[in-house]
Tab-separated table of C-alpha atoms in Angstrom:
chain	number	residue	atom	x	y	z
A	26	MET	CA	-15.763	-55.846	-150.378
A	27	ALA	CA	-15.136	-58.531	-153.083
A	28	HIS	CA	-12.000	-60.707	-153.340
A	29	GLY	CA	-10.770	-62.600	-156.109
A	30	GLY	CA	-12.550	-65.697	-155.135
A	31	GLN	CA	-15.870	-63.815	-155.093
A	32	ALA	CA	-17.748	-62.024	-157.769
A	33	LEU	CA	-17.662	-58.192	-157.552
A	34	SER	CA	-20.885	-56.612	-156.848
A	35	ASP	CA	-22.639	-55.000	-159.817
A	36	ARG	CA	-24.622	-52.860	-157.512
A	37	LEU	CA	-21.712	-50.410	-156.752
A	38	VAL	CA	-22.153	-48.140	-159.761
A	39	GLU	CA	-22.159	-44.441	-158.949
A	40	GLY	CA	-20.378	-41.826	-156.785
A	41	SER	CA	-18.602	-43.152	-153.687
A	42	GLN	CA	-19.876	-46.735	-154.472
A	43	GLN	CA	-18.130	-46.699	-157.927
A	44	ARG	CA	-14.929	-45.441	-156.065
A	45	ALA	CA	-15.351	-48.435	-153.681
A	46	LEU	CA	-15.725	-50.817	-156.543
A	47	ALA	CA	-12.535	-49.467	-158.041
A	48	GLU	CA	-10.721	-49.941	-154.818
A	49	SER	CA	-12.173	-53.509	-154.499
A	50	ALA	CA	-10.984	-54.409	-157.928
A	51	LEU	CA	-7.448	-53.105	-157.189
A	52	ASN	CA	-7.400	-54.940	-153.908
A	53	CYS	CA	-8.261	-58.091	-155.764
A	54	LEU	CA	-5.556	-57.769	-158.275
A	55	GLU	CA	-3.004	-56.893	-155.673
A	56	THR	CA	-3.863	-59.811	-153.213
A	57	ASP	CA	-5.311	-62.587	-155.523
A	58	GLY	CA	-3.878	-61.810	-158.826
A	59	PHE	CA	-7.188	-61.925	-160.653
A	60	ILE	CA	-10.674	-60.519	-160.505
A	61	ARG	CA	-14.016	-62.401	-161.077
A	62	LEU	CA	-16.834	-60.242	-162.248
A	63	PRO	CA	-20.153	-60.476	-164.211
A	64	LEU	CA	-19.928	-60.087	-167.940
A	65	GLU	CA	-21.799	-56.985	-169.033
A	66	ASP	CA	-23.026	-58.631	-172.213
A	67	VAL	CA	-23.639	-62.113	-171.104
A	68	ARG	CA	-25.889	-63.324	-174.017
A	69	THR	CA	-23.386	-62.204	-176.766
A	70	VAL	CA	-20.180	-63.627	-175.091
A	71	ALA	CA	-21.788	-66.900	-174.062
A	72	ALA	CA	-23.231	-67.467	-177.586
A	73	ALA	CA	-19.672	-66.916	-179.030
A	74	VAL	CA	-18.120	-69.304	-176.597
A	75	ARG	CA	-20.784	-72.053	-177.429
A	76	ALA	CA	-20.418	-71.569	-181.172
A	77	TRP	CA	-16.641	-71.719	-181.151
A	78	ASP	CA	-16.742	-74.710	-178.757
A	79	ALA	CA	-18.967	-76.773	-180.899
A	80	TRP	CA	-17.090	-75.949	-184.119
A	81	LEU	CA	-13.580	-76.585	-182.634
A	82	ALA	CA	-14.644	-79.801	-181.224
A	83	SER	CA	-16.186	-81.288	-184.286
A	84	ALA	CA	-14.263	-79.696	-187.401
A	85	PRO	CA	-11.312	-81.546	-188.723
A	86	ALA	CA	-7.933	-79.722	-188.653
A	87	GLU	CA	-7.887	-79.150	-192.544
A	88	ALA	CA	-11.277	-77.357	-192.257
A	89	LYS	CA	-9.888	-75.051	-189.455
A	90	LEU	CA	-6.937	-74.231	-191.538
A	91	ARG	CA	-9.156	-73.519	-194.707
A	92	HIS	CA	-11.406	-71.424	-192.487
A	93	ALA	CA	-8.516	-69.293	-191.184
A	94	ARG	CA	-7.189	-68.716	-194.655
A	95	ALA	CA	-10.768	-67.865	-196.050
A	96	ALA	CA	-11.417	-65.505	-193.307
A	97	ALA	CA	-8.259	-63.453	-194.214
A	98	PRO	CA	-9.151	-59.814	-194.844
A	99	THR	CA	-10.016	-58.821	-198.381
A	100	PRO	CA	-11.031	-55.544	-199.775
A	101	GLN	CA	-14.584	-56.990	-200.732
A	102	ARG	CA	-15.627	-57.757	-197.062
A	103	ALA	CA	-17.839	-55.414	-195.199
A	104	PRO	CA	-16.528	-53.112	-192.414
A	105	THR	CA	-16.704	-54.130	-188.800
A	106	PRO	CA	-18.368	-52.526	-185.753
A	107	LEU	CA	-14.788	-51.509	-184.581
A	108	GLY	CA	-13.791	-50.065	-188.000
A	109	GLY	CA	-10.447	-51.319	-188.954
A	110	PRO	CA	-9.919	-54.179	-191.440
A	111	PRO	CA	-12.730	-56.338	-192.723
A	112	PRO	CA	-13.862	-59.354	-190.771
A	113	GLY	CA	-11.370	-62.281	-190.660
A	114	GLY	CA	-9.131	-64.367	-188.664
A	115	ARG	CA	-5.410	-63.854	-188.438
A	116	GLY	CA	-4.572	-67.667	-188.287
A	117	TYR	CA	-4.855	-70.975	-186.875
A	118	VAL	CA	-2.254	-72.835	-184.739
A	119	SER	CA	-2.486	-76.523	-183.614
A	120	LEU	CA	-0.491	-77.728	-180.655
A	121	PRO	CA	-0.470	-81.044	-178.907
A	122	ALA	CA	-2.290	-79.430	-175.984
A	123	LYS	CA	-4.097	-76.554	-177.441
A	124	GLU	CA	-5.769	-75.066	-180.625
A	125	LEU	CA	-5.723	-71.353	-181.027
A	126	PHE	CA	-7.355	-69.014	-183.321
A	127	GLU	CA	-6.167	-65.407	-183.401
A	128	VAL	CA	-9.165	-63.405	-184.423
A	129	VAL	CA	-9.521	-59.981	-185.729
A	130	LEU	CA	-13.260	-60.347	-186.396
A	131	ASP	CA	-14.742	-63.528	-187.965
A	132	ASP	CA	-18.553	-63.422	-188.332
A	133	GLN	CA	-20.972	-60.762	-186.599
A	134	LEU	CA	-21.189	-62.887	-183.467
A	135	ALA	CA	-17.562	-62.864	-183.022
A	136	ALA	CA	-17.474	-59.067	-183.813
A	137	ARG	CA	-20.124	-58.336	-181.079
A	138	ALA	CA	-18.332	-60.549	-178.482
A	139	LEU	CA	-14.941	-58.774	-179.252
A	140	LEU	CA	-16.667	-55.369	-178.884
A	141	ALA	CA	-18.212	-56.442	-175.607
A	142	LEU	CA	-15.059	-57.596	-173.997
A	143	HIS	CA	-13.133	-54.559	-175.172
A	144	SER	CA	-15.531	-52.431	-173.613
A	145	GLN	CA	-15.586	-54.151	-170.302
A	146	GLY	CA	-11.787	-54.267	-170.174
A	147	ALA	CA	-11.509	-50.718	-171.052
A	148	SER	CA	-13.886	-49.835	-168.262
A	149	MET	CA	-11.890	-51.799	-165.750
A	150	LEU	CA	-8.652	-49.931	-166.841
A	151	SER	CA	-10.357	-46.596	-166.216
A	152	MET	CA	-11.574	-47.847	-162.698
A	153	LEU	CA	-7.950	-48.919	-161.833
A	154	SER	CA	-6.606	-45.596	-163.191
A	155	ARG	CA	-8.820	-43.754	-160.674
A	156	ALA	CA	-8.110	-46.113	-157.831
A	157	LEU	CA	-4.261	-45.642	-158.352
A	158	GLY	CA	-4.701	-41.871	-158.389
A	159	MET	CA	-4.162	-41.425	-162.103
A	160	GLN	CA	-6.210	-39.426	-164.514
A	161	PRO	CA	-9.494	-41.183	-165.072
A	162	HIS	CA	-8.462	-42.504	-168.501
A	163	GLY	CA	-4.689	-42.752	-167.948
A	164	LEU	CA	-4.511	-46.470	-168.756
A	165	SER	CA	-7.416	-46.808	-171.301
A	166	ALA	CA	-5.896	-44.047	-173.412
A	167	LEU	CA	-3.157	-46.333	-174.209
A	168	LEU	CA	-5.459	-48.673	-176.102
A	169	ASP	CA	-6.522	-48.291	-179.836
A	170	GLU	CA	-8.619	-45.366	-180.556
A	171	LEU	CA	-11.996	-46.597	-181.828
A	172	PRO	CA	-13.122	-46.823	-184.553
A	173	LEU	CA	-9.941	-47.971	-186.096
A	174	ALA	CA	-8.682	-46.530	-189.526
A	175	PRO	CA	-9.858	-48.616	-192.374
A	176	ASN	CA	-6.315	-49.912	-193.220
A	177	ARG	CA	-5.208	-50.596	-189.603
A	178	ASP	CA	-5.354	-53.784	-187.542
A	179	GLY	CA	-6.233	-53.303	-183.848
A	180	SER	CA	-3.342	-53.866	-181.298
A	181	SER	CA	-5.776	-55.893	-178.992
A	182	VAL	CA	-6.609	-59.406	-180.088
A	183	LEU	CA	-9.141	-62.107	-179.372
A	184	HIS	CA	-7.677	-65.543	-178.935
A	185	VAL	CA	-10.054	-68.531	-179.177
A	186	CYS	CA	-8.514	-71.463	-177.477
A	187	ARG	CA	-9.547	-75.135	-177.090
A	188	TYR	CA	-7.550	-77.226	-174.668
A	189	THR	CA	-7.533	-81.061	-174.716
A	190	GLN	CA	-7.360	-83.228	-171.671
A	191	SER	CA	-4.299	-85.255	-172.564
A	192	GLY	CA	-1.966	-82.399	-173.267
A	193	ALA	CA	-3.154	-80.335	-170.232
A	194	ALA	CA	-2.855	-83.251	-168.025
A	195	ALA	CA	0.894	-83.529	-169.133
A	196	GLY	CA	1.423	-79.900	-168.524
A	197	SER	CA	-0.136	-80.049	-165.128
A	198	SER	CA	1.938	-82.917	-163.991
A	199	ARG	CA	5.115	-81.110	-164.962
A	200	GLY	CA	4.024	-78.163	-162.950
A	201	GLY	CA	3.775	-75.933	-166.083
A	202	GLY	CA	7.070	-77.085	-167.775
A	203	GLY	CA	7.633	-76.548	-171.390
A	204	SER	CA	7.950	-79.862	-173.473
A	205	ALA	CA	6.464	-80.011	-176.941
A	206	ALA	CA	3.455	-82.044	-175.569
A	207	THR	CA	2.424	-79.399	-173.174
A	208	GLN	CA	2.922	-76.280	-175.399
A	209	GLY	CA	0.294	-73.743	-174.884
A	210	THR	CA	-0.705	-74.692	-171.282
A	211	GLU	CA	2.710	-73.801	-169.458
A	212	ALA	CA	2.777	-71.215	-166.743
A	213	HIS	CA	3.177	-67.885	-168.394
A	214	GLN	CA	2.496	-64.115	-168.253
A	215	ASP	CA	0.751	-62.122	-170.863
A	216	ARG	CA	2.362	-59.147	-172.434
A	217	GLY	CA	-0.464	-56.766	-172.631
A	218	LEU	CA	-2.285	-54.518	-170.177
A	219	LEU	CA	-5.275	-56.639	-169.245
A	220	THR	CA	-6.529	-60.245	-170.184
A	221	VAL	CA	-10.314	-60.894	-170.070
A	222	VAL	CA	-11.343	-64.573	-170.144
A	223	ALA	CA	-14.610	-66.182	-170.660
A	224	ALA	CA	-14.864	-70.019	-170.841
A	225	SER	CA	-17.187	-72.820	-171.875
A	226	GLU	CA	-16.174	-74.631	-168.426
A	227	GLY	CA	-16.126	-72.891	-165.011
A	228	GLU	CA	-12.695	-74.457	-164.087
A	229	GLY	CA	-9.342	-75.087	-165.732
A	230	LEU	CA	-7.625	-71.794	-165.180
A	231	GLU	CA	-5.152	-71.276	-162.387
A	232	VAL	CA	-3.294	-68.196	-161.117
A	233	GLN	CA	-0.114	-68.435	-159.095
A	234	SER	CA	-0.138	-66.680	-155.714
A	235	ARG	CA	2.736	-64.201	-155.351
A	236	HIS	CA	2.798	-64.711	-151.646
A	237	ASP	CA	3.666	-68.484	-151.321
A	238	GLY	CA	3.845	-69.787	-155.000
A	239	SER	CA	0.769	-72.001	-154.677
A	240	TRP	CA	-1.884	-72.205	-157.509
A	241	ARG	CA	-5.190	-70.798	-157.133
A	242	ARG	CA	-8.297	-72.161	-159.127
A	243	VAL	CA	-10.192	-69.559	-160.878
A	244	VAL	CA	-13.739	-70.794	-160.736
A	245	LEU	CA	-16.142	-68.992	-162.974
A	246	TRP	CA	-19.864	-69.232	-162.522
A	247	PRO	CA	-22.108	-68.886	-165.580
A	248	GLY	CA	-22.132	-65.340	-166.958
A	249	GLU	CA	-18.773	-64.488	-165.266
A	250	ALA	CA	-15.395	-63.572	-166.705
A	251	ALA	CA	-11.937	-63.506	-165.168
A	252	MET	CA	-9.460	-60.649	-165.607
A	253	PHE	CA	-5.782	-60.351	-164.707
A	254	CYS	CA	-2.779	-58.060	-165.355
A	255	GLY	CA	-0.387	-58.314	-168.039
A	256	LEU	CA	3.340	-57.232	-168.114
A	257	SER	CA	2.470	-53.874	-169.864
A	258	LEU	CA	0.126	-53.080	-166.879
A	259	GLU	CA	2.805	-53.972	-164.408
A	260	TRP	CA	5.316	-51.704	-166.230
A	261	ALA	CA	2.802	-48.823	-166.579
A	262	THR	CA	2.037	-48.764	-162.862
A	263	GLY	CA	5.808	-48.853	-161.904
A	264	GLY	CA	5.412	-52.255	-160.512
A	265	MET	CA	2.471	-51.561	-158.089
A	266	LEU	CA	0.511	-54.085	-159.946
A	267	LYS	CA	2.123	-57.381	-161.101
A	268	ALA	CA	1.506	-59.478	-163.992
A	269	ALA	CA	-0.401	-62.831	-163.222
A	270	VAL	CA	1.407	-65.963	-163.746
A	271	HIS	CA	-1.252	-68.269	-164.967
A	272	ARG	CA	-1.763	-71.845	-166.656
A	273	VAL	CA	-4.408	-74.267	-167.688
A	274	VAL	CA	-5.017	-77.759	-166.012
A	275	PRO	CA	-6.874	-80.672	-167.547
A	276	LEU	CA	-10.557	-81.078	-167.822
A	277	ALA	CA	-12.307	-84.206	-169.039
A	278	PRO	CA	-14.513	-82.601	-171.775
A	279	GLY	CA	-11.875	-80.207	-172.922
A	280	ARG	CA	-12.174	-76.402	-172.445
A	281	THR	CA	-12.826	-73.570	-174.859
A	282	SER	CA	-12.183	-69.948	-173.937
A	283	LEU	CA	-12.344	-66.560	-175.379
A	284	CYS	CA	-9.263	-64.693	-174.201
A	285	TYR	CA	-9.288	-60.980	-175.008
A	286	LYS	CA	-6.021	-59.248	-174.604
A	287	LEU	CA	-6.019	-55.493	-174.239
A	288	ARG	CA	-2.812	-54.284	-175.605
A	289	VAL	CA	-0.837	-50.787	-175.791
A	290	ARG	CA	-1.007	-49.535	-179.330
A	291	PRO	CA	2.507	-49.562	-180.804
A	292	ASP	CA	2.728	-45.627	-181.031
A	293	ALA	CA	1.445	-44.892	-177.553
A	294	VAL	CA	3.893	-43.616	-175.030
A	295	VAL	CA	3.945	-45.281	-171.749
A	296	ASP	CA	5.319	-43.043	-169.002
A	297	PRO	CA	4.941	-44.447	-165.524
A	298	PRO	CA	6.037	-41.267	-163.598
A	299	ALA	CA	3.551	-39.122	-165.653
A	300	LEU	CA	0.754	-41.737	-165.289
A	301	LEU	CA	1.148	-42.075	-161.571
A	302	GLN	CA	1.953	-38.330	-161.206
A	303	TYR	CA	5.147	-39.152	-159.330
A	304	SER	CA	8.504	-37.552	-159.745
A	305	PRO	CA	10.797	-40.010	-161.536
A	306	GLY	CA	13.042	-40.354	-158.462
A	307	HIS	CA	10.200	-42.128	-156.596
A	308	LEU	CA	10.220	-45.043	-158.935
A	309	ARG	CA	12.842	-47.728	-159.645
A	310	PRO	CA	15.248	-46.804	-162.383
A	311	SER	CA	13.814	-49.360	-164.623
A	312	TYR	CA	10.392	-47.513	-164.612
A	313	GLN	CA	11.655	-43.892	-165.145
A	314	ALA	CA	12.125	-43.721	-168.926
A	315	PRO	CA	9.106	-43.684	-171.101
A	316	LYS	CA	8.635	-46.359	-173.761
A	317	THR	CA	6.281	-46.810	-176.765
A	318	GLY	CA	4.055	-49.766	-176.905
A	319	ALA	CA	6.324	-51.305	-179.644
A	320	GLN	CA	9.274	-50.843	-177.476
A	321	LEU	CA	7.659	-52.581	-174.604
A	322	MET	CA	6.676	-55.654	-176.679
A	323	GLU	CA	10.338	-55.802	-177.854
A	324	MET	CA	11.491	-55.735	-174.223
A	325	PHE	CA	9.070	-58.399	-173.074
A	326	ALA	CA	9.941	-60.590	-175.974
A	327	ALA	CA	13.549	-60.608	-175.058
A	328	SER	CA	13.049	-60.809	-171.211
A	329	HIS	CA	9.742	-62.941	-170.879
A	330	PRO	CA	9.539	-66.152	-173.004
A	331	LEU	CA	6.090	-67.977	-173.328
A	332	SER	CA	6.956	-70.427	-170.638
A	333	VAL	CA	7.989	-69.355	-167.045
A	334	ASN	CA	10.749	-71.311	-165.252
A	335	ALA	CA	9.003	-72.713	-162.197
A	336	GLN	CA	12.135	-72.772	-160.190
A	337	ALA	CA	12.589	-68.990	-160.776
A	338	LEU	CA	8.987	-68.370	-159.695
A	339	GLY	CA	9.573	-70.151	-156.383
A	340	SER	CA	12.540	-68.061	-155.575
A	341	GLY	CA	10.655	-64.937	-155.373
A	342	GLY	CA	12.671	-63.212	-158.030
A	343	GLY	CA	14.031	-59.782	-157.230
A	344	ASP	CA	11.160	-58.922	-154.784
A	345	GLY	CA	12.815	-58.782	-151.353
A	346	SER	CA	15.595	-61.407	-152.046
A	347	SER	CA	18.364	-58.809	-152.044
A	348	GLY	CA	17.107	-57.508	-148.757
A	349	ARG	CA	17.193	-60.916	-147.073
A	350	ALA	CA	20.702	-61.593	-148.257
A	351	GLU	CA	21.756	-58.180	-147.033
A	352	GLY	CA	20.333	-58.836	-143.629
A	353	GLU	CA	22.318	-61.929	-143.405
A	354	ALA	CA	25.444	-60.248	-144.495
A	355	THR	CA	25.239	-57.648	-141.874
A	356	GLY	CA	25.401	-60.259	-139.027
A	357	HIS	CA	21.840	-60.393	-137.924
A	358	ALA	CA	20.854	-63.878	-139.228
A	359	GLN	CA	21.550	-65.256	-135.690
A	360	VAL	CA	18.168	-63.644	-134.519
A	361	GLU	CA	15.574	-66.461	-135.015
A	362	THR	CA	12.501	-64.260	-135.405
A	363	LEU	CA	11.335	-60.851	-135.430
A	364	ARG	CA	8.091	-59.618	-133.945
A	365	LEU	CA	6.111	-57.135	-135.990
A	366	ASP	CA	3.095	-55.359	-134.369
A	367	VAL	CA	0.466	-54.548	-136.818
A	368	VAL	CA	-2.372	-52.080	-136.311
A	369	VAL	CA	-5.431	-52.404	-138.631
A	370	LEU	CA	-7.067	-49.032	-139.115
A	371	THR	CA	-10.755	-50.305	-138.898
A	372	ASN	CA	-13.390	-48.905	-136.590
A	373	PRO	CA	-12.624	-49.855	-133.813
A	374	GLN	CA	-8.987	-50.754	-134.584
A	375	HIS	CA	-7.645	-54.193	-134.001
A	376	LYS	CA	-4.130	-55.334	-133.569
A	377	LEU	CA	-2.095	-58.501	-134.079
A	378	SER	CA	1.439	-59.553	-133.796
A	379	LEU	CA	3.500	-61.507	-136.525
A	380	GLN	CA	6.461	-63.484	-136.046
A	381	LEU	CA	8.810	-63.201	-139.133
A	382	PRO	CA	12.051	-64.964	-140.100
A	383	ALA	CA	15.130	-63.030	-139.128
A	384	GLY	CA	16.142	-62.438	-142.731
A	385	SER	CA	12.812	-61.006	-143.642
A	386	ALA	CA	12.760	-57.719	-145.705
A	387	LEU	CA	9.976	-54.963	-145.353
A	388	LEU	CA	8.297	-56.453	-148.474
A	389	ASP	CA	8.023	-59.899	-146.659
A	390	ALA	CA	6.427	-58.114	-143.776
A	391	LYS	CA	3.810	-56.410	-145.975
A	392	ARG	CA	3.057	-59.620	-147.763
A	393	ALA	CA	2.515	-61.394	-144.370
A	394	VAL	CA	0.076	-58.607	-143.305
A	395	ALA	CA	-1.739	-58.654	-146.640
A	396	SER	CA	-2.234	-62.419	-146.276
A	397	ALA	CA	-3.508	-61.997	-142.630
A	398	THR	CA	-5.757	-58.942	-143.227
A	399	ASP	CA	-6.433	-58.778	-146.937
A	400	VAL	CA	-4.997	-55.147	-146.856
A	401	PRO	CA	-2.936	-54.748	-150.001
A	402	LEU	CA	0.787	-53.822	-149.849
A	403	ARG	CA	0.283	-50.327	-151.069
A	404	ARG	CA	-2.133	-49.380	-148.135
A	405	GLN	CA	0.516	-50.348	-145.458
A	406	LEU	CA	3.171	-48.011	-143.644
A	407	LEU	CA	5.846	-48.752	-141.214
A	408	PHE	CA	6.176	-46.702	-137.985
A	409	SER	CA	8.587	-46.834	-135.171
A	410	GLY	CA	8.105	-43.891	-132.951
A	411	SER	CA	8.683	-41.800	-136.061
A	412	TRP	CA	7.644	-42.400	-139.571
A	413	VAL	CA	9.756	-44.718	-141.745
A	414	SER	CA	9.565	-44.504	-145.511
A	415	LEU	CA	12.076	-47.095	-146.926
A	416	PRO	CA	12.433	-49.298	-150.018
A	417	ASP	CA	10.597	-52.660	-149.773
A	418	ASP	CA	13.925	-54.620	-149.788
A	419	THR	CA	15.110	-53.063	-146.481
A	420	PRO	CA	16.100	-55.868	-143.989
A	421	LEU	CA	13.961	-55.509	-140.934
A	422	ALA	CA	16.662	-56.863	-138.485
A	423	HIS	CA	18.940	-54.154	-139.671
A	424	LEU	CA	16.397	-51.565	-139.499
A	425	GLU	CA	15.126	-52.697	-135.863
A	426	ARG	CA	18.697	-52.685	-134.620
A	427	ARG	CA	19.431	-49.200	-135.981
A	428	LEU	CA	16.157	-47.555	-134.643
A	429	GLY	CA	16.536	-49.271	-131.312
A	430	ARG	CA	12.789	-49.710	-130.917
A	431	PRO	CA	9.948	-52.162	-131.950
A	432	LEU	CA	8.692	-52.099	-135.310
A	433	LYS	CA	4.941	-51.237	-135.949
A	434	LEU	CA	3.188	-51.479	-139.322
A	435	TYR	CA	-0.206	-49.744	-139.861
A	436	ALA	CA	-2.674	-51.075	-142.416
A	437	ALA	CA	-5.655	-49.160	-143.866
A	438	PRO	CA	-8.258	-51.159	-145.317
A	439	SER	CA	-10.750	-49.640	-147.799
A	440	PRO	CA	-14.205	-48.640	-146.064
A	441	GLY	CA	-16.949	-51.146	-146.287
A	442	PRO	CA	-19.830	-50.464	-148.713
A	443	GLN	CA	-22.200	-49.460	-145.962
A	444	GLU	CA	-19.645	-47.574	-143.811
A	445	PRO	CA	-19.929	-43.728	-143.692
A	446	THR	CA	-17.199	-41.818	-145.320
A	447	MET	CA	-16.023	-38.404	-145.624
A	448	ARG	CA	-14.212	-36.635	-148.620
A	449	ILE	CA	-10.773	-35.067	-147.688
A	450	ASN	CA	-8.779	-32.949	-150.204
A	451	CYS	CA	-5.041	-32.629	-150.149
A	452	MET	CA	-3.208	-29.842	-152.123
A	453	GLY	CA	0.315	-30.734	-153.068
A	454	PHE	CA	3.033	-28.152	-153.140
A	455	ASP	CA	3.002	-28.439	-156.986
A	456	GLY	CA	-0.582	-27.505	-156.965
A	457	ALA	CA	-1.990	-31.068	-157.603
A	458	LYS	CA	-5.251	-31.859	-155.744
A	459	ILE	CA	-5.721	-35.424	-154.454
A	460	GLU	CA	-9.184	-36.529	-153.140
A	461	PHE	CA	-9.757	-39.315	-150.596
A	462	ASP	CA	-12.694	-40.976	-149.195
A	463	LEU	CA	-11.874	-41.895	-145.625
A	464	ARG	CA	-13.932	-43.523	-142.834
A	465	VAL	CA	-15.710	-41.102	-140.532
A	466	GLY	CA	-13.459	-41.297	-137.428
A	467	ALA	CA	-10.323	-41.864	-139.278
A	468	THR	CA	-6.968	-40.729	-137.860
A	469	GLY	CA	-4.136	-38.873	-139.499
A	470	ILE	CA	-2.295	-42.200	-139.717
A	471	GLU	CA	-4.792	-43.511	-142.040
A	472	LEU	CA	-4.599	-40.343	-144.290
A	473	MET	CA	-0.771	-40.714	-144.325
A	474	VAL	CA	-0.875	-44.347	-145.243
A	475	LEU	CA	-3.159	-43.455	-148.302
A	476	LEU	CA	-1.033	-40.301	-149.263
A	477	GLN	CA	2.203	-42.330	-149.297
A	478	ALA	CA	0.395	-44.872	-151.728
A	479	ARG	CA	-1.376	-42.429	-153.906
A	480	ALA	CA	1.165	-39.558	-154.123
A	481	CYS	CA	4.514	-41.014	-153.068
A	482	TYR	CA	4.139	-38.685	-149.952
A	483	HIS	CA	6.988	-39.191	-147.492
A	484	PRO	CA	6.082	-38.545	-143.940
A	485	THR	CA	9.709	-38.164	-143.041
A	486	LYS	CA	10.025	-35.177	-145.743
A	487	GLN	CA	6.573	-33.702	-145.835
A	488	MET	CA	3.993	-32.568	-143.327
A	489	LEU	CA	0.291	-31.796	-143.472
A	490	ILE	CA	-1.096	-28.395	-142.637
A	491	PHE	CA	-4.805	-27.592	-141.728
A	492	ASP	CA	-5.837	-23.967	-140.999
A	493	GLY	CA	-2.248	-23.015	-140.476
A	494	GLU	CA	-1.595	-25.784	-137.962
A	495	ARG	CA	0.487	-28.915	-138.309
A	496	VAL	CA	-1.675	-32.036	-138.332
A	497	HIS	CA	-0.841	-34.531	-135.645
A	498	PRO	CA	-1.066	-38.122	-136.925
A	499	MET	CA	-2.542	-39.850	-133.826
A	500	PRO	CA	-5.944	-38.204	-132.978
A	501	PRO	CA	-9.153	-38.778	-135.247
A	502	LEU	CA	-9.272	-36.064	-137.758
A	503	ALA	CA	-12.614	-35.076	-136.362
A	504	GLU	CA	-11.121	-34.038	-133.185
A	505	LEU	CA	-8.746	-31.694	-135.002
A	506	GLY	CA	-11.754	-30.121	-136.719
A	507	ILE	CA	-11.309	-31.765	-139.962
A	508	GLY	CA	-14.376	-32.983	-141.625
A	509	ASP	CA	-16.168	-33.796	-145.070
A	510	GLY	CA	-14.969	-31.423	-147.824
A	511	ASP	CA	-12.025	-29.967	-145.991
A	512	SER	CA	-8.739	-29.382	-147.669
A	513	LEU	CA	-5.113	-30.060	-146.174
A	514	ASP	CA	-1.823	-28.611	-147.646
A	515	ILE	CA	1.253	-30.802	-148.143
A	516	LEU	CA	4.404	-28.847	-147.335
A	517	ASP	CA	8.021	-29.895	-147.393
A	518	LYS	CA	9.674	-29.986	-143.942
A	519	GLN	CA	12.502	-27.539	-143.136
A	520	TYR	CA	15.230	-28.137	-141.007
A	521	GLY	CA	14.176	-28.001	-137.304
A	522	ASP	CA	10.466	-28.864	-138.021
């Protein structure tokens, strides 16, 4: 399996291997905040980066401004490979630390590079849709329909950026602050679905860890691109994927990058419960009402300025902070640490114990497990003699005191690329069919962990039935006669079950 710091294998292309690639990409975004992967059209994109890098480094500002004006769309210009308006740039901005061209289509080289990045980004959105249990094109269907109408600009844009060493150095020394001298290099989040970055230099981009607030270098080898989530994707997935906080740091020769930002078209309706196939009550209230792409942009413009406050980032925002405060208020802050036993569902299983601060919430525990095991948050389930399905801001000290028994967290990693798997089908009470690829030898616990992540299945409220018998979670599925291609029913529990 690949991680954000390792290029995804281009050999996982079909069948179960393609599903494994989708799971690996999802894991990278959840644990590292970004993906490194080979460019599908290396020659075209690399040539575009070189051409823009040479021109931006040598042309005077007046020439760049004239170029942007001259490239504005006119009725006489030829159509583009994407349809839409004729080739042209939308404008040129010069900042102390950064120069930026926002390009629709400039010349044919830029047009081909834009098309290549659009295709690769849309393919990644389709893979993420499958890994999240959505319809295969649930996310990519929110993009512009190609070819574009002749009188319509595309929603997605290509930004060509050149960063200078002096401005970026000032921005880095201030930790991503927001003075005029550092404008354009600050820590920020993009507002689209997905950003694809190809650059002239292998270093310079950094992504902030959601676990400890540290900055991780995104080092790209020749022929590679980086991808990370934007605010629209965070909203569309009900917060399951988080928008990456990223910045640019100094490089002696400067740095030119092509940043293609895949955005929701303004009239597309983004409905997280429908996309995830959840009932609205299973998502936080802020994600329950559908919004158009235009409404999302208005919401993000009001709530997420370009620069991100570094102090707010370090505080962890709303993820678990309310749970820690509640734990202290209920009188359990005097417990110095909590022990959490973790069972990692590999073959064979392995166990570890984590010591957590007394004020920790369930989300803190899941993050600690993700850091120790590389198993993402959504593939973890709390167990304490009976199944526990609770909000992530639940204080662990309060929960352990109430249950009166030690807490145990199960973590289900994805099968390795060479590990044999079996296909299990689960039929929901609403008739929906959910398919899983499980390790041969997997237990019912592993299936329940995945069901909670994929279908908002609640072990406390539903049960699994196979051949008329309730499935016990502990034994391997094979011991219960469940094998490749079998189907299980998900039923609501009744009083007394």
